[in-house]
Coordinates of N, CA, C and O in Angstrom, one line a residue:
M29 N -32.0 21.7 -22.1 CA -31.3 21.5 -20.8 C -29.8 21.5 -21.1 O -29.3 20.7 -22.0
N30 N -29.0 22.3 -20.4 CA -27.6 22.3 -20.6 C -26.9 21.2 -19.8 O -27.4 20.7 -18.8
R31 N -25.7 20.8 -20.3 CA -25.0 19.7 -19.7 C -23.6 20.2 -19.3 O -23.1 21.2 -19.9
K32 N -23.1 19.6 -18.2 CA -21.7 20.0 -17.8 C -20.9 18.7 -17.6 O -21.5 17.6 -17.4
D33 N -19.6 18.8 -17.6 CA -18.8 17.6 -17.4 C -18.1 17.6 -16.0 O -17.7 18.7 -15.5
I34 N -18.0 16.5 -15.4 CA -17.2 16.3 -14.2 C -16.2 15.1 -14.5 O -16.4 14.4 -15.5
Y35 N -15.2 15.0 -13.7 CA -14.2 13.9 -13.9 C -14.0 13.1 -12.7 O -13.9 13.6 -11.6
L36 N -14.0 11.8 -12.9 CA -13.8 10.8 -11.8 C -12.4 10.3 -12.1 O -12.1 9.8 -13.2
V37 N -11.5 10.4 -11.1 CA -10.1 10.1 -11.2 C -9.8 8.9 -10.2 O -10.1 9.0 -9.0
F38 N -9.3 7.9 -10.8 CA -8.9 6.7 -10.0 C -7.4 6.5 -10.1 O -6.9 6.5 -11.2
T39 N -6.8 6.2 -8.9 CA -5.3 6.1 -8.9 C -4.9 4.9 -8.0 O -5.6 4.5 -7.1
K40 N -3.7 4.5 -8.4 CA -2.9 3.5 -7.5 C -1.6 4.1 -7.4 O -0.7 4.0 -8.2
T41 N -1.3 4.8 -6.2 CA -0.1 5.6 -6.1 C 1.1 4.9 -5.7 O 2.2 5.2 -6.2
G42 N 1.0 3.9 -4.9 CA 2.2 3.2 -4.4 C 2.5 3.5 -2.9 O 3.4 3.0 -2.3
T43 N 1.6 4.3 -2.3 CA 1.7 4.5 -0.8 C 1.5 3.2 -0.1 O 0.9 2.3 -0.7
W44 N 1.8 3.1 1.1 CA 1.6 1.8 1.9 C 0.1 1.5 2.0 O -0.3 0.4 1.9
L45 N -0.7 2.5 2.2 CA -2.2 2.3 2.3 C -2.7 1.9 0.9 O -3.6 0.9 0.9
S46 N -2.3 2.5 -0.1 CA -2.7 2.1 -1.5 C -2.4 0.6 -1.8 O -3.2 -0.1 -2.3
R47 N -1.1 0.3 -1.4 CA -0.7 -1.1 -1.6 C -1.5 -2.1 -0.7 O -1.9 -3.2 -1.2
L48 N -1.7 -1.7 0.5 CA -2.5 -2.6 1.4 C -3.9 -2.8 0.9 O -4.4 -3.9 0.9
I49 N -4.6 -1.7 0.5 CA -6.0 -1.8 0.0 C -6.0 -2.7 -1.2 O -6.8 -3.6 -1.4
N50 N -5.0 -2.6 -2.1 CA -4.9 -3.4 -3.3 C -4.7 -4.8 -3.0 O -5.4 -5.7 -3.6
I51 N -3.9 -5.1 -2.0 CA -3.7 -6.5 -1.6 C -4.9 -7.2 -1.0 O -5.3 -8.3 -1.3
V52 N -5.6 -6.4 -0.1 CA -6.7 -7.0 0.6 C -7.9 -7.0 -0.3 O -8.7 -8.0 -0.3
S53 N -8.2 -6.0 -1.1 CA -9.4 -5.9 -1.9 C -9.2 -6.3 -3.4 O -10.2 -6.5 -4.1
H54 N -8.0 -6.4 -3.8 CA -7.7 -6.7 -5.3 C -8.2 -5.6 -6.2 O -8.5 -5.8 -7.3
L55 N -8.3 -4.4 -5.7 CA -8.8 -3.2 -6.5 C -7.6 -2.8 -7.3 O -6.5 -2.5 -6.8
K56 N -7.9 -2.6 -8.6 CA -6.8 -2.1 -9.5 C -6.5 -0.6 -9.2 O -5.3 -0.2 -9.3
Y57 N -7.5 0.2 -8.8 CA -7.3 1.6 -8.5 C -8.0 1.8 -7.1 O -9.2 2.0 -7.0
P58 N -7.2 1.8 -6.0 CA -7.7 2.0 -4.7 C -8.2 3.4 -4.3 O -8.9 3.5 -3.3
H59 N -7.8 4.4 -5.0 CA -8.1 5.8 -4.6 C -9.0 6.4 -5.7 O -8.8 6.3 -6.9
A60 N -10.0 7.2 -5.2 CA -10.9 7.9 -6.0 C -11.0 9.4 -5.7 O -10.9 9.7 -4.5
S61 N -11.0 10.2 -6.7 CA -11.1 11.7 -6.6 C -12.2 12.2 -7.5 O -12.5 11.5 -8.5
L62 N -12.6 13.4 -7.3 CA -13.6 14.1 -8.1 C -13.0 15.4 -8.5 O -12.4 16.1 -7.7
S63 N -13.2 15.7 -9.8 CA -12.7 17.0 -10.3 C -13.8 17.7 -11.2 O -14.5 17.0 -11.9
F64 N -13.9 19.0 -11.1 CA -14.7 19.8 -12.0 C -13.9 20.3 -13.2 O -14.5 21.0 -14.1
D65 N -12.6 20.1 -13.1 CA -11.7 20.8 -14.0 C -10.8 19.9 -14.8 O -10.1 19.0 -14.1
P66 N -10.8 19.9 -16.1 CA -10.0 19.0 -16.9 C -8.5 19.2 -16.8 O -7.7 18.5 -17.3
S67 N -8.0 20.3 -16.1 CA -6.6 20.5 -15.8 C -6.1 19.6 -14.6 O -4.9 19.4 -14.5
F68 N -7.0 19.1 -13.8 CA -6.8 18.3 -12.7 C -5.8 18.9 -11.7 O -5.0 18.3 -11.0
T69 N -6.0 20.3 -11.5 CA -5.2 21.0 -10.5 C -6.0 21.1 -9.2 O -5.5 21.5 -8.2
K70 N -7.3 20.8 -9.3 CA -8.2 20.7 -8.1 C -9.1 19.5 -8.2 O -10.0 19.5 -9.0
M71 N -8.7 18.5 -7.5 CA -9.4 17.3 -7.3 C -9.8 17.2 -5.9 O -9.0 17.6 -5.0
Y72 N -10.9 16.6 -5.6 CA -11.4 16.5 -4.2 C -11.6 15.1 -3.8 O -12.1 14.2 -4.5
S73 N -11.1 14.8 -2.5 CA -11.1 13.4 -2.0 C -10.8 13.4 -0.5 O -10.7 14.5 0.1
F74 N -10.6 12.2 0.0 CA -10.1 12.0 1.3 C -8.8 11.3 1.2 O -8.8 10.2 0.5
G75 N -7.8 11.8 1.8 CA -6.5 11.2 1.7 C -5.5 11.8 2.7 O -5.9 12.5 3.7
R76 N -4.2 11.8 2.4 CA -3.2 12.3 3.2 C -3.3 13.9 3.2 O -3.3 14.5 2.2
L77 N -3.2 14.4 4.4 CA -3.2 15.9 4.6 C -1.8 16.4 4.3 O -1.5 17.5 3.8
N78 N -0.8 15.5 4.6 CA 0.6 15.8 4.4 C 1.2 14.6 3.6 O 1.1 13.5 4.1
P79 N 1.8 14.8 2.4 CA 2.2 13.7 1.6 C 3.3 12.8 2.3 O 3.4 11.6 2.0
N80 N 3.9 13.4 3.3 CA 5.0 12.6 4.1 C 4.4 11.9 5.3 O 5.2 11.3 6.0
N81 N 3.2 12.1 5.7 CA 2.6 11.6 6.9 C 1.4 10.7 6.6 O 0.3 11.3 6.4
P82 N 1.5 9.4 6.6 CA 0.4 8.5 6.2 C -0.7 8.5 7.3 O -1.7 7.9 7.0
F83 N -0.4 9.0 8.5 CA -1.4 8.8 9.6 C -2.2 10.1 9.8 O -3.1 10.1 10.6
S84 N -2.0 11.1 9.0 CA -2.8 12.3 9.1 C -3.6 12.5 7.8 O -3.1 12.9 6.8
G85 N -4.9 12.1 7.9 CA -5.7 12.1 6.7 C -7.0 12.9 7.0 O -7.5 13.1 8.1
G86 N -7.6 13.4 5.9 CA -8.8 14.1 5.9 C -9.2 14.6 4.6 O -8.8 14.0 3.5
F87 N -10.1 15.6 4.5 CA -10.5 16.1 3.2 C -9.4 16.8 2.5 O -8.7 17.6 3.2
V88 N -9.1 16.5 1.3 CA -7.9 17.0 0.6 C -8.4 17.6 -0.8 O -9.3 17.1 -1.4
E89 N -7.7 18.7 -1.2 CA -7.7 19.2 -2.5 C -6.4 18.7 -3.2 O -5.3 19.1 -2.8
E90 N -6.5 17.9 -4.2 CA -5.4 17.2 -4.8 C -5.0 17.9 -6.1 O -5.9 18.6 -6.7
D91 N -3.8 17.7 -6.5 CA -3.3 18.3 -7.8 C -2.3 17.3 -8.3 O -1.4 16.8 -7.6
F92 N -2.5 16.9 -9.6 CA -1.6 15.9 -10.2 C -0.1 16.3 -10.2 O 0.7 15.5 -10.4
R93 N 0.2 17.6 -10.0 CA 1.6 18.0 -10.0 C 2.1 18.3 -8.6 O 3.3 18.7 -8.5
K94 N 1.4 18.0 -7.6 CA 1.8 18.3 -6.2 C 1.5 17.1 -5.3 O 0.8 16.2 -5.7
G95 N 2.0 17.2 -4.1 CA 1.6 16.3 -3.0 C 2.0 14.9 -3.3 O 3.1 14.6 -3.8
V96 N 1.1 14.0 -3.0 CA 1.4 12.5 -3.2 C 1.7 12.2 -4.6 O 2.6 11.4 -4.9
Y97 N 1.0 12.9 -5.5 CA 1.3 12.6 -6.9 C 2.6 13.0 -7.4 O 3.2 12.4 -8.3
K98 N 3.2 14.1 -6.8 CA 4.6 14.5 -7.1 C 5.5 13.4 -6.6 O 6.6 13.2 -7.2
K99 N 5.2 12.8 -5.4 CA 6.1 11.8 -4.9 C 6.0 10.5 -5.7 O 6.9 9.7 -5.7
F100 N 4.9 10.2 -6.3 CA 4.7 9.0 -7.1 C 4.3 9.3 -8.5 O 3.1 9.0 -9.0
P101 N 5.2 9.9 -9.3 CA 4.8 10.4 -10.7 C 4.5 9.2 -11.7 O 3.9 9.4 -12.7
R102 N 4.9 8.0 -11.3 CA 4.7 6.9 -12.2 C 3.4 6.1 -11.7 O 3.3 4.9 -12.2
C103 N 2.7 6.6 -10.9 CA 1.5 5.9 -10.4 C 0.5 5.7 -11.6 O 0.6 6.4 -12.6
K104 N -0.3 4.7 -11.4 CA -1.3 4.4 -12.5 C -2.5 5.2 -12.2 O -2.9 5.4 -11.1
C105 N -3.2 5.6 -13.3 CA -4.4 6.4 -13.2 C -5.4 6.0 -14.3 O -5.0 5.6 -15.3
L106 N -6.7 6.2 -13.9 CA -7.8 6.0 -14.8 C -8.7 7.3 -14.7 O -9.0 7.6 -13.5
I107 N -9.0 7.9 -15.8 CA -9.8 9.1 -15.7 C -11.1 9.0 -16.6 O -10.9 8.6 -17.8
Y108 N -12.2 9.2 -16.0 CA -13.5 9.2 -16.8 C -14.1 10.6 -16.7 O -14.0 11.3 -15.7
K109 N -14.7 11.0 -17.9 CA -15.5 12.2 -17.9 C -17.0 11.7 -17.9 O -17.3 10.7 -18.5
V110 N -17.7 12.4 -17.0 CA -19.2 12.1 -16.9 C -20.0 13.4 -17.2 O -19.7 14.4 -16.5
T111 N -20.9 13.3 -18.1 CA -21.7 14.5 -18.5 C -23.0 14.4 -17.6 O -23.6 13.4 -17.6
I112 N -23.3 15.5 -17.0 CA -24.4 15.6 -16.1 C -25.2 16.8 -16.4 O -24.8 17.7 -17.1
T113 N -26.4 16.9 -15.7 CA -27.2 18.1 -15.9 C -26.7 19.3 -15.2 O -25.9 19.1 -14.2
D114 N -27.2 20.5 -15.5 CA -26.8 21.7 -14.8 C -27.2 21.6 -13.3 O -26.4 22.0 -12.4
E115 N -28.4 21.0 -13.1 CA -28.9 20.9 -11.7 C -28.0 20.0 -10.9 O -27.6 20.2 -9.7
Q116 N -27.6 18.9 -11.5 CA -26.7 17.9 -10.8 C -25.3 18.6 -10.5 O -24.8 18.4 -9.4
F117 N -24.8 19.3 -11.5 CA -23.5 20.0 -11.4 C -23.6 21.0 -10.2 O -22.7 21.0 -9.4
F118 N -24.6 21.8 -10.2 CA -24.8 22.8 -9.2 C -24.9 22.2 -7.8 O -24.2 22.6 -6.8
S119 N -25.7 21.1 -7.7 CA -25.8 20.4 -6.4 C -24.4 19.8 -6.0 O -24.1 19.9 -4.8
L120 N -23.7 19.2 -6.9 CA -22.4 18.6 -6.6 C -21.4 19.7 -6.1 O -20.7 19.5 -5.1
Q121 N -21.4 20.8 -6.8 CA -20.5 21.9 -6.4 C -20.9 22.4 -5.0 O -20.0 22.7 -4.2
Q122 N -22.2 22.5 -4.7 CA -22.6 23.0 -3.4 C -22.1 22.0 -2.3 O -21.6 22.5 -1.2
Q123 N -22.3 20.8 -2.5 CA -21.8 19.8 -1.5 C -20.3 19.8 -1.3 O -19.9 19.8 -0.2
V124 N -19.6 19.9 -2.4 CA -18.1 19.9 -2.3 C -17.7 21.2 -1.6 O -16.8 21.2 -0.7
Q125 N -18.4 22.3 -1.9 CA -18.1 23.6 -1.2 C -18.2 23.5 0.3 O -17.5 24.1 1.1
K126 N -19.3 22.8 0.8 CA -19.5 22.6 2.2 C -18.3 21.9 2.8 O -17.8 22.2 3.9
F127 N -17.7 20.8 2.1 CA -16.5 20.1 2.6 C -15.3 21.1 2.7 O -14.6 21.1 3.6
I128 N -15.2 21.9 1.6 CA -14.1 22.9 1.6 C -14.2 23.8 2.8 O -13.2 24.1 3.5
E129 N -15.4 24.4 3.0 CA -15.5 25.4 4.1 C -15.3 24.8 5.5 O -14.9 25.5 6.4
E130 N -15.6 23.5 5.6 CA -15.5 22.9 6.9 C -14.4 21.8 7.0 O -14.5 20.9 7.8
K131 N -13.4 21.9 6.1 CA -12.4 20.8 6.0 C -11.7 20.5 7.2 O -11.2 19.4 7.4
K132 N -11.5 21.5 8.1 CA -10.7 21.2 9.4 C -11.4 20.2 10.3 O -10.8 19.5 11.1
K133 N -12.7 20.0 10.2 CA -13.4 19.1 11.0 C -13.4 17.6 10.5 O -13.8 16.7 11.2
Y134 N -13.0 17.4 9.3 CA -13.1 16.1 8.7 C -11.8 15.3 8.8 O -10.7 15.9 8.8
R135 N -11.9 14.0 9.0 CA -10.8 13.1 9.2 C -11.0 11.9 8.3 O -12.1 11.6 7.9
Y136 N -9.9 11.2 8.1 CA -10.0 10.0 7.3 C -10.6 8.9 8.1 O -10.3 8.7 9.2
N137 N -11.5 8.1 7.4 CA -12.2 7.0 8.1 C -11.5 5.7 7.9 O -11.9 4.8 7.1
F138 N -10.4 5.5 8.6 CA -9.6 4.2 8.5 C -10.5 3.0 8.9 O -10.4 2.0 8.3
L139 N -11.3 3.2 10.0 CA -12.1 2.1 10.4 C -13.2 1.7 9.4 O -13.5 0.6 9.2
G140 N -13.6 2.7 8.6 CA -14.6 2.5 7.6 C -14.1 1.5 6.5 O -14.8 0.8 5.9
L141 N -12.7 1.6 6.3 CA -12.2 0.6 5.3 C -12.4 -0.8 5.7 O -12.6 -1.7 4.9
F142 N -12.3 -1.1 7.0 CA -12.5 -2.4 7.5 C -14.0 -2.8 7.4 O -14.3 -4.0 7.1
G143 N -14.9 -1.8 7.5 CA -16.3 -2.1 7.3 C -16.6 -2.6 5.9 O -17.4 -3.4 5.7
V144 N -15.9 -2.0 4.9 CA -16.0 -2.4 3.5 C -15.6 -3.9 3.4 O -16.3 -4.7 2.8
I145 N -14.5 -4.3 4.0 CA -14.0 -5.6 3.9 C -15.0 -6.6 4.5 O -15.2 -7.7 4.0
I146 N -15.6 -6.3 5.7 CA -16.5 -7.2 6.3 C -18.0 -7.0 5.9 O -18.9 -7.6 6.4
N147 N -18.2 -6.0 5.0 CA -19.5 -5.7 4.4 C -20.5 -5.2 5.5 O -21.6 -5.5 5.5
K148 N -19.9 -4.4 6.4 CA -20.7 -3.7 7.5 C -20.4 -2.3 7.5 O -19.2 -1.9 7.7
P149 N -21.3 -1.4 7.1 CA -21.0 0.0 7.0 C -20.7 0.6 8.4 O -21.4 0.4 9.4
L150 N -19.6 1.3 8.4 CA -19.1 2.0 9.6 C -19.2 3.5 9.4 O -18.2 4.1 9.0
K151 N -20.3 4.1 9.6 CA -20.5 5.5 9.4 C -20.0 6.2 10.6 O -20.5 5.9 11.7
R152 N -19.1 7.2 10.5 CA -18.6 7.9 11.6 C -18.7 9.4 11.2 O -18.4 9.8 10.1
R153 N -19.2 10.2 12.1 CA -19.4 11.6 11.9 C -18.1 12.3 11.5 O -17.1 12.1 12.2
Y154 N -18.1 13.1 10.4 CA -17.0 13.8 9.9 C -15.8 13.0 9.5 O -14.7 13.4 9.4
R155 N -16.1 11.7 9.2 CA -15.0 10.8 8.8 C -15.4 10.1 7.5 O -16.5 9.5 7.4
Y156 N -14.5 10.1 6.5 CA -14.8 9.5 5.2 C -13.5 8.9 4.7 O -12.4 9.3 5.1
F157 N -13.6 7.9 3.8 CA -12.5 7.5 3.0 C -12.9 7.9 1.6 O -14.0 8.3 1.3
C158 N -12.0 7.8 0.6 CA -12.1 8.4 -0.7 C -13.4 8.0 -1.4 O -14.2 8.8 -1.8
S159 N -13.7 6.7 -1.6 CA -14.8 6.3 -2.4 C -16.1 6.5 -1.6 O -17.2 6.8 -2.3
Q160 N -16.1 6.6 -0.3 CA -17.3 6.9 0.5 C -17.6 8.4 0.2 O -18.8 8.7 0.0
F161 N -16.7 9.3 0.2 CA -16.9 10.7 -0.1 C -17.5 10.9 -1.5 O -18.5 11.5 -1.7
V162 N -16.7 10.3 -2.5 CA -17.1 10.5 -3.9 C -18.5 10.0 -4.1 O -19.4 10.6 -4.7
S163 N -18.8 8.8 -3.6 CA -20.1 8.2 -3.9 C -21.2 8.9 -3.1 O -22.3 9.1 -3.7
E164 N -20.9 9.4 -1.9 CA -22.0 10.2 -1.2 C -22.4 11.4 -1.9 O -23.6 11.7 -2.1
V165 N -21.4 12.2 -2.4 CA -21.8 13.5 -3.1 C -22.4 13.2 -4.5 O -23.3 13.9 -4.9
L166 N -22.0 12.1 -5.1 CA -22.7 11.7 -6.4 C -24.1 11.2 -6.1 O -25.0 11.6 -6.9
I167 N -24.3 10.5 -5.1 CA -25.7 10.0 -4.8 C -26.6 11.2 -4.4 O -27.7 11.3 -4.9
K168 N -26.1 12.1 -3.5 CA -26.9 13.2 -3.1 C -27.2 14.2 -4.3 O -28.2 14.9 -4.2
S169 N -26.4 14.1 -5.3 CA -26.6 15.0 -6.5 C -27.5 14.3 -7.5 O -27.7 14.9 -8.6
G170 N -27.9 13.1 -7.3 CA -28.7 12.4 -8.3 C -27.9 11.8 -9.5 O -28.5 11.5 -10.5
I171 N -26.6 11.8 -9.4 CA -25.7 11.3 -10.5 C -25.5 9.8 -10.4 O -25.4 9.1 -11.4
L172 N -25.4 9.3 -9.2 CA -25.2 7.8 -8.9 C -26.4 7.3 -8.2 O -26.9 7.8 -7.2
Q173 N -27.0 6.2 -8.7 CA -28.0 5.4 -8.0 C -27.3 4.1 -7.6 O -26.7 3.4 -8.3
S174 N -27.5 3.8 -6.3 CA -26.9 2.6 -5.7 C -27.8 2.0 -4.7 O -28.4 2.7 -3.9
E175 N -27.8 0.7 -4.7 CA -28.5 -0.1 -3.6 C -27.6 0.0 -2.3 O -28.2 -0.2 -1.2
K176 N -26.4 0.3 -2.5 CA -25.4 0.3 -1.3 C -25.4 1.7 -0.7 O -25.5 2.7 -1.4
V177 N -25.0 1.7 0.6 CA -24.7 3.0 1.2 C -23.3 3.4 0.9 O -22.5 2.5 0.5
P178 N -23.0 4.7 0.9 CA -21.6 5.1 0.5 C -20.5 4.5 1.3 O -19.4 4.3 0.8
E179 N -20.8 4.1 2.6 CA -19.8 3.4 3.4 C -19.4 2.1 2.9 O -18.4 1.5 3.4
L180 N -20.1 1.5 1.9 CA -19.7 0.2 1.4 C -19.3 0.2 -0.1 O -19.0 -0.8 -0.7
I181 N -19.4 1.4 -0.7 CA -19.1 1.5 -2.2 C -17.6 1.6 -2.4 O -16.9 2.4 -1.8
R182 N -17.1 0.7 -3.2 CA -15.7 0.6 -3.6 C -15.4 1.4 -4.8 O -16.3 1.7 -5.6
T183 N -14.1 1.6 -5.1 CA -13.7 2.4 -6.3 C -14.1 1.7 -7.5 O -14.5 2.3 -8.5
D184 N -14.0 0.3 -7.6 CA -14.4 -0.4 -8.8 C -15.8 -0.2 -9.1 O -16.2 -0.2 -10.3
E185 N -16.7 0.0 -8.1 CA -18.1 0.2 -8.4 C -18.3 1.7 -8.9 O -19.2 1.9 -9.7
L186 N -17.5 2.6 -8.5 CA -17.6 4.0 -9.0 C -17.1 4.0 -10.5 O -17.6 4.7 -11.3
C187 N -16.1 3.1 -10.8 CA -15.6 3.0 -12.2 C -16.7 2.6 -13.1 O -16.6 2.8 -14.3
A188 N -17.7 1.9 -12.6 CA -18.8 1.4 -13.4 C -20.0 2.3 -13.6 O -21.0 2.0 -14.1
L189 N -19.8 3.6 -13.2 CA -20.9 4.6 -13.3 C -21.3 4.7 -14.8 O -20.5 4.8 -15.7
P190 N -22.7 4.7 -15.0 CA -23.1 4.8 -16.4 C -22.8 6.2 -17.0 O -22.5 7.1 -16.2
N191 N -22.9 6.3 -18.2 CA -22.6 7.6 -18.9 C -21.2 8.1 -18.8 O -21.0 9.3 -18.9
R192 N -20.3 7.3 -18.5 CA -18.9 7.7 -18.4 C -18.2 7.5 -19.7 O -18.5 6.7 -20.5
E193 N -17.2 8.4 -19.9 CA -16.4 8.3 -21.1 C -14.9 8.3 -20.7 O -14.4 9.1 -19.9
L194 N -14.2 7.2 -21.2 CA -12.8 7.1 -20.8 C -12.0 8.2 -21.4 O -12.0 8.4 -22.6
I195 N -11.3 8.9 -20.6 CA -10.4 10.0 -21.0 C -8.9 9.4 -21.1 O -8.2 9.7 -22.1
Y196 N -8.5 8.7 -20.1 CA -7.1 8.2 -20.1 C -7.0 7.0 -19.1 O -7.6 7.0 -18.0
E197 N -6.1 6.1 -19.5 CA -5.7 5.0 -18.5 C -4.2 4.8 -18.8 O -3.8 4.6 -20.0
G198 N -3.4 4.9 -17.8 CA -2.0 4.7 -17.9 C -1.2 5.3 -16.7 O -1.8 5.5 -15.7
T199 N 0.0 5.6 -17.0 CA 0.8 6.3 -15.9 C 0.6 7.8 -15.8 O 0.3 8.4 -16.8
L200 N 0.7 8.3 -14.6 CA 0.4 9.7 -14.4 C 1.5 10.6 -15.2 O 1.1 11.5 -15.9
N201 N 2.7 10.2 -15.1 CA 3.7 11.0 -15.8 C 3.5 11.0 -17.3 O 3.7 12.0 -18.0
E202 N 3.0 9.9 -17.9 CA 2.7 9.9 -19.4 C 1.5 10.8 -19.6 O 1.5 11.5 -20.6
F203 N 0.5 10.8 -18.8 CA -0.7 11.6 -18.9 C -0.3 13.1 -18.9 O -0.7 13.9 -19.8
L204 N 0.6 13.5 -17.9 CA 1.0 14.9 -17.8 C 1.9 15.3 -19.0 O 1.8 16.4 -19.5
R205 N 2.6 14.3 -19.5 CA 3.5 14.6 -20.7 C 2.6 14.9 -21.9 O 2.8 15.8 -22.7
T206 N 1.5 14.1 -22.1 CA 0.6 14.3 -23.3 C -0.2 15.5 -23.1 O -0.5 16.2 -24.1
K207 N -0.6 15.9 -21.9 CA -1.3 17.1 -21.6 C -0.5 18.4 -21.9 O -1.0 19.4 -22.4
S208 N 0.8 18.3 -21.6 CA 1.6 19.5 -21.8 C 2.0 19.7 -23.3 O 2.3 20.8 -23.7
T209 N 1.9 18.6 -24.1 CA 2.1 18.8 -25.5 C 0.9 19.1 -26.3 O 1.0 19.4 -27.5
S210 N -0.3 19.0 -25.7 CA -1.5 19.2 -26.5 C -2.0 20.6 -26.3 O -1.6 21.4 -25.6

């Protein structure tokens, strides 16, 4: 059986929403993304569609060198590599591809964040927040087993995924500096 690697990326950017989530939930890393690529030029999540507009959110393809990350180069990040089966990898890619193809219909699930706080899942059609998206595609691919529904899974719970290998923890600009010299 062949194995493939995926990457779970957790960040604390410094945006007002990131700071608010951190204050309310005490999460060290309020934002979660998924990447198939160790260059981190294509990461998938739910966040700002425009780095300068905090009120326009949806499905996003992120890049450590662009967008919100370019605005906050000293943000803190945590990166894990997770080795999965070929079948899980293929399933995960198919699910993400569906989001890519239909990304115009998706919006950010701001109300869902309040559901996490009060421990009541608020599932809304075509609306996700970052950890809800990442956990849902991981669960549907058989990578994550959870008693909780994706609408209640927090980033710190995704950080505890079994079979993870720590790649990096620190500031984004230091990570990019070490990647460019290696």
